[in-house]
Short mmCIF file of C-alpha atoms in Angstrom, two decimals:
data_model
loop_
_atom_site.label_atom_id
_atom_site.label_comp_id
_atom_site.label_asym_id
_atom_site.label_seq_id
_atom_site.Cartn_x
_atom_site.Cartn_y
_atom_site.Cartn_z
CA MET A 976 -17.39 39.79 27.49
CA SER A 977 -17.33 35.99 28.53
CA ARG A 978 -18.82 34.27 31.65
CA LEU A 979 -17.82 30.61 33.18
CA GLU A 980 -21.52 29.82 33.18
CA THR A 981 -21.51 29.83 29.42
CA TYR A 982 -18.72 28.47 28.06
CA GLY A 983 -18.06 26.28 31.36
CA ASN A 984 -19.83 23.30 29.17
CA ALA A 985 -18.53 24.34 25.46
CA PHE A 986 -15.28 22.66 25.14
CA PRO A 987 -15.29 18.73 25.57
CA ASN A 988 -11.42 18.59 26.21
CA ALA A 989 -11.42 21.24 28.98
CA GLN A 990 -13.16 20.95 32.56
CA PHE A 991 -13.12 24.11 34.63
CA THR A 992 -13.48 24.95 38.38
CA ARG A 993 -13.18 28.26 39.80
CA SER A 994 -12.71 29.36 43.60
CA GLN A 995 -14.83 32.29 45.20
CA SER A 996 -11.46 34.40 45.04
CA GLY A 997 -11.47 33.83 41.03
CA VAL A 998 -8.54 31.36 40.43
CA LEU A 999 -10.00 29.29 37.54
CA GLU A 1000 -8.29 25.66 37.11
CA VAL A 1001 -8.47 24.65 33.44
CA ARG A 1002 -7.92 20.83 33.34
CA LEU A 1003 -7.05 19.53 29.92
CA HIS A 1004 -8.56 15.74 29.11
CA THR A 1005 -9.58 13.21 27.06
CA ASP A 1006 -12.89 11.50 28.13
CA GLY A 1007 -11.60 12.42 31.60
CA GLY A 1008 -8.12 10.85 31.43
CA LYS A 1009 -5.01 12.03 29.84
CA LEU A 1010 -5.41 14.63 26.92
CA VAL A 1011 -5.03 12.91 23.34
CA PHE A 1012 -4.10 16.14 21.19
CA ASN A 1013 -5.49 16.21 17.50
CA GLY A 1014 -6.89 18.38 14.79
CA HIS A 1015 -9.97 18.91 16.86
CA THR A 1016 -7.98 19.86 20.10
CA HIS A 1017 -6.03 22.37 17.92
CA GLU A 1018 -9.06 23.83 16.76
CA GLN A 1019 -10.64 24.16 20.23
CA PHE A 1020 -7.87 25.35 21.94
CA VAL A 1021 -7.82 28.63 19.98
CA GLU A 1022 -11.34 29.54 21.40
CA LEU A 1023 -10.68 27.89 24.82
CA PHE A 1024 -7.79 30.38 25.56
CA HIS A 1025 -10.25 33.16 23.93
CA GLN A 1026 -13.11 32.65 26.29
CA ILE A 1027 -10.45 32.63 29.69
CA GLY A 1028 -9.23 35.53 28.45
CA ALA A 1029 -12.55 37.81 28.01
CA ASP A 1030 -13.75 36.26 31.71
CA PRO A 1031 -13.64 39.31 33.87
CA ASP A 1032 -14.19 37.31 36.88
CA ASN A 1033 -11.10 35.46 36.04
CA ARG A 1034 -8.29 36.76 38.46
CA VAL A 1035 -5.67 33.59 38.41
CA VAL A 1036 -5.33 30.71 35.91
CA ILE A 1037 -4.33 27.41 36.46
CA LEU A 1038 -3.52 25.22 33.49
CA THR A 1039 -2.85 21.11 33.99
CA GLY A 1040 -3.92 18.05 32.48
CA SER A 1041 -5.19 15.02 33.56
CA GLY A 1042 -4.10 11.15 34.05
CA ASP A 1043 -0.43 10.76 34.17
CA ALA A 1044 0.73 13.46 31.69
CA PHE A 1045 -0.13 17.17 30.93
CA MET A 1046 0.57 16.31 26.93
CA ASP A 1047 2.35 13.19 25.58
CA ALA A 1048 0.26 11.53 23.13
CA ILE A 1049 -0.90 12.93 19.49
CA SER A 1050 -3.37 11.80 16.94
CA PRO A 1051 -3.41 12.91 13.39
CA GLU A 1052 -6.94 12.61 13.33
CA GLY A 1053 -8.76 16.20 12.44
CA PHE A 1054 -5.34 17.52 10.96
CA ASP A 1055 -4.59 17.94 7.14
CA PHE A 1056 -1.18 18.80 6.85
CA PHE A 1057 -1.08 17.88 3.08
CA SER A 1058 -3.30 20.30 1.15
CA PRO A 1059 -3.00 24.21 1.08
CA ARG A 1060 -6.40 24.82 2.58
CA GLY A 1061 -5.84 22.48 5.42
CA TYR A 1062 -2.72 23.87 6.36
CA ASP A 1063 -3.75 27.11 6.02
CA LYS A 1064 -6.31 26.40 8.74
CA ILE A 1065 -3.32 24.89 11.31
CA TYR A 1066 -1.46 27.89 10.19
CA ARG A 1067 -4.14 30.64 11.30
CA GLU A 1068 -5.13 28.19 14.65
CA GLY A 1069 -1.63 27.76 15.48
CA LYS A 1070 -0.83 32.02 15.26
CA LYS A 1071 -3.88 32.32 17.04
CA VAL A 1072 -3.67 29.97 20.07
CA LEU A 1073 -0.22 31.76 21.19
CA MET A 1074 -1.65 35.11 20.94
CA ASN A 1075 -4.72 33.90 22.73
CA ILE A 1076 -3.06 32.51 25.64
CA LEU A 1077 -1.00 35.79 26.02
CA ASP A 1078 -4.09 37.74 25.54
CA ILE A 1079 -5.12 36.06 29.13
CA GLU A 1080 -4.40 39.31 30.93
CA VAL A 1081 -4.19 37.64 34.23
CA PRO A 1082 -1.39 35.69 36.00
CA MET A 1083 -0.89 32.15 34.80
CA ILE A 1084 0.46 29.11 36.69
CA THR A 1085 0.81 25.89 34.85
CA ALA A 1086 1.06 22.62 37.16
CA LEU A 1087 2.53 19.75 34.92
CA ASN A 1088 1.45 16.66 36.13
CA GLY A 1089 3.74 14.43 33.95
CA PRO A 1090 5.67 14.56 30.39
CA VAL A 1091 5.47 17.48 27.97
CA LEU A 1092 6.18 15.53 24.58
CA LEU A 1093 4.45 18.28 22.88
CA HIS A 1094 3.12 21.88 22.84
CA SER A 1095 5.43 22.98 25.61
CA GLU A 1096 5.00 26.34 24.28
CA TYR A 1097 1.66 26.58 26.32
CA ALA A 1098 3.25 26.32 29.66
CA LEU A 1099 6.30 28.48 28.52
CA LEU A 1100 3.77 31.27 27.88
CA THR A 1101 2.86 31.12 31.58
CA ASP A 1102 4.38 33.13 34.03
CA ILE A 1103 4.70 30.10 37.11
CA ILE A 1104 5.57 26.36 36.19
CA LEU A 1105 5.14 23.57 38.51
CA ALA A 1106 6.30 20.12 37.58
CA THR A 1107 6.18 16.93 39.54
CA PRO A 1108 9.19 14.58 39.67
CA GLN A 1109 7.82 12.87 36.70
CA THR A 1110 7.78 15.65 34.37
CA VAL A 1111 10.02 15.52 31.48
CA PHE A 1112 10.14 17.72 28.47
CA GLN A 1113 10.64 16.77 25.03
CA ASP A 1114 9.67 18.20 21.47
CA LYS A 1115 8.77 14.65 19.78
CA PRO A 1116 6.40 14.58 17.08
CA HIS A 1117 7.71 17.30 14.73
CA PHE A 1118 10.61 15.31 13.63
CA ASP A 1119 8.39 12.25 14.46
CA PHE A 1120 6.25 13.26 11.40
CA GLY A 1121 9.07 14.81 9.45
CA ILE A 1122 8.19 18.35 9.90
CA VAL A 1123 9.48 21.61 11.04
CA PRO A 1124 8.96 22.47 14.71
CA GLY A 1125 7.78 25.91 13.97
CA ASP A 1126 4.77 26.24 16.22
CA GLY A 1127 6.17 28.05 18.95
CA VAL A 1128 9.02 25.63 20.34
CA ASN A 1129 11.39 27.27 18.19
CA LEU A 1130 10.93 30.49 19.65
CA LEU A 1131 10.41 29.89 23.06
CA TRP A 1132 13.02 26.88 24.43
CA PRO A 1133 15.89 29.28 22.65
CA GLU A 1134 14.45 32.59 24.96
CA VAL A 1135 13.92 30.24 28.44
CA ILE A 1136 16.90 28.34 28.33
CA GLY A 1137 19.57 30.06 25.91
CA SER A 1138 20.18 30.25 22.19
CA ILE A 1139 22.79 27.12 22.15
CA ARG A 1140 20.84 24.91 24.63
CA GLY A 1141 17.50 25.99 23.22
CA ARG A 1142 18.30 24.60 19.63
CA TYR A 1143 20.33 21.59 20.92
CA PHE A 1144 17.18 20.58 22.70
CA ILE A 1145 15.08 20.96 19.13
CA LEU A 1146 17.55 19.40 17.24
CA THR A 1147 18.18 16.31 19.36
CA ARG A 1148 14.54 15.41 20.64
CA GLN A 1149 16.62 15.99 24.14
CA VAL A 1150 14.36 14.71 26.96
CA LEU A 1151 15.05 17.09 29.51
CA ASP A 1152 14.11 15.87 33.09
CA ALA A 1153 12.73 17.98 35.78
CA GLU A 1154 15.60 18.65 37.75
CA THR A 1155 17.51 19.63 34.63
CA ALA A 1156 14.58 21.85 33.66
CA LYS A 1157 14.41 23.44 37.16
CA ALA A 1158 18.36 24.36 37.02
CA TRP A 1159 18.08 25.86 33.71
CA GLY A 1160 14.90 27.86 34.55
CA VAL A 1161 12.34 26.19 32.87
CA VAL A 1162 10.68 25.35 35.92
CA ASN A 1163 9.95 27.21 39.48
CA GLU A 1164 9.33 24.44 41.68
CA ILE A 1165 9.15 20.45 41.79
CA VAL A 1166 6.51 19.44 43.94
CA PRO A 1167 4.97 15.80 44.82
CA ALA A 1168 2.33 14.71 42.82
CA ASP A 1169 -0.40 14.55 45.27
CA ARG A 1170 0.66 18.30 46.28
CA LEU A 1171 0.94 19.64 42.89
CA LEU A 1172 -2.46 21.02 42.65
CA ILE A 1173 -2.51 22.35 45.88
CA ARG A 1174 0.54 24.16 45.62
CA ALA A 1175 -0.52 25.72 42.68
CA HIS A 1176 -3.56 27.30 44.37
CA GLU A 1177 -1.62 28.22 47.04
CA ILE A 1178 0.36 30.33 44.84
CA ALA A 1179 -2.63 31.44 43.04
CA GLU A 1180 -4.75 32.80 46.41
CA GLY A 1181 -2.02 34.73 47.20
CA ILE A 1182 -1.81 36.37 43.65
CA ALA A 1183 -5.53 36.80 43.60
CA ALA A 1184 -5.37 38.74 47.24
CA LEU A 1185 -3.85 41.67 45.32
CA PRO A 1186 -5.56 44.73 43.81
CA PRO A 1187 -7.15 43.15 40.51
CA LEU A 1188 -5.46 46.00 38.31
CA THR A 1189 -2.18 45.38 39.91
CA SER A 1190 -2.04 41.62 39.44
CA SER A 1191 -3.73 42.21 35.64
CA TYR A 1192 -1.26 44.75 35.09
CA THR A 1193 2.05 43.13 36.09
CA ARG A 1194 0.99 40.21 34.00
CA ILE A 1195 0.93 42.34 30.93
CA ALA A 1196 4.45 43.92 32.08
CA LEU A 1197 6.05 40.45 32.23
CA THR A 1198 4.83 39.09 28.90
CA GLN A 1199 5.64 42.28 26.64
CA LYS A 1200 8.86 40.65 25.43
CA LEU A 1201 7.07 37.43 24.63
CA ARG A 1202 4.68 38.69 22.94
CA ARG A 1203 7.10 40.53 20.23
CA ILE A 1204 8.97 37.15 19.80
CA ILE A 1205 5.45 35.34 18.96
CA ASP A 1206 4.06 37.94 16.73
CA GLU A 1207 7.33 38.74 14.82
CA GLY A 1208 8.22 34.85 14.71
CA ALA A 1209 5.32 32.36 14.68
CA GLY A 1210 3.87 32.84 11.51
CA TYR A 1211 7.26 32.70 9.92
CA GLY A 1212 7.98 29.53 11.92
CA LEU A 1213 4.47 27.97 10.79
CA ALA A 1214 5.16 29.05 7.17
CA LEU A 1215 8.67 26.70 7.49
CA GLU A 1216 6.66 24.02 8.88
CA GLY A 1217 4.07 23.66 6.05
CA ILE A 1218 6.62 24.00 3.47
CA SER A 1219 8.03 21.23 4.96
CA ALA A 1220 4.70 19.24 5.23
CA ALA A 1221 3.98 19.49 1.62
CA GLU A 1222 7.72 18.01 1.12
CA VAL A 1223 6.68 15.02 3.27
CA ALA A 1224 2.82 14.71 1.24
CA ARG A 1225 4.69 14.72 -2.25
CA THR A 1226 7.36 11.76 -0.82
CA ILE A 1227 4.33 9.88 0.50
CA ALA A 1228 2.51 10.25 -2.92
CA ALA A 1229 5.67 9.50 -4.68
CA GLY A 1230 5.87 6.43 -2.67
#
């Protein structure tokens, strides 16, 4: 078992608050501002979600970001896409982080405080998604770096918005605004920015009032299909991503 007093200060890119009813708010950040995703956060979030899922005092989890974006900035720092050992680390972390989110066996709400240009799969593995009018979705960095988007977005977007729409979204780097995302079933509610977390906590407190086994087992029941999809496809997608990264590395070396 894990306890908030143990892991509450263990993650430099996550800030925690928890209500008396067990609603845990997890705010992703970099130095208090919006998160800059890099190889260090990629590694860190594996254990972050594991610790959250192992804490029996968490009844509902709210995942949100800081500043004006949920996740729209990425740095190559800490990543090694271009050596077998380096990519093996990315491959193992990429598989594990998705399963660790699914292993959080209490209902999860994502409160998207702004654009989501990378790792939108984190949100798609949660149960309720709230957005602001400023929220947009895009899978940007994979093709920017010249690599296959195989880390889960390839599996979850076609599942959520339909096969043809999902493939178009990935292949064209489509920018999906909040209203379209809501119409297509990605977002449940669009909430003004100053009410986003208020609304998230309203919903969370209502869920936290349920009997613990009821809310927990409902999360488990609702995510069984997602668990199968991730278990069957994440490793393969990440392997394809690694092959494309090796080709990028060869091209750079030859240039």
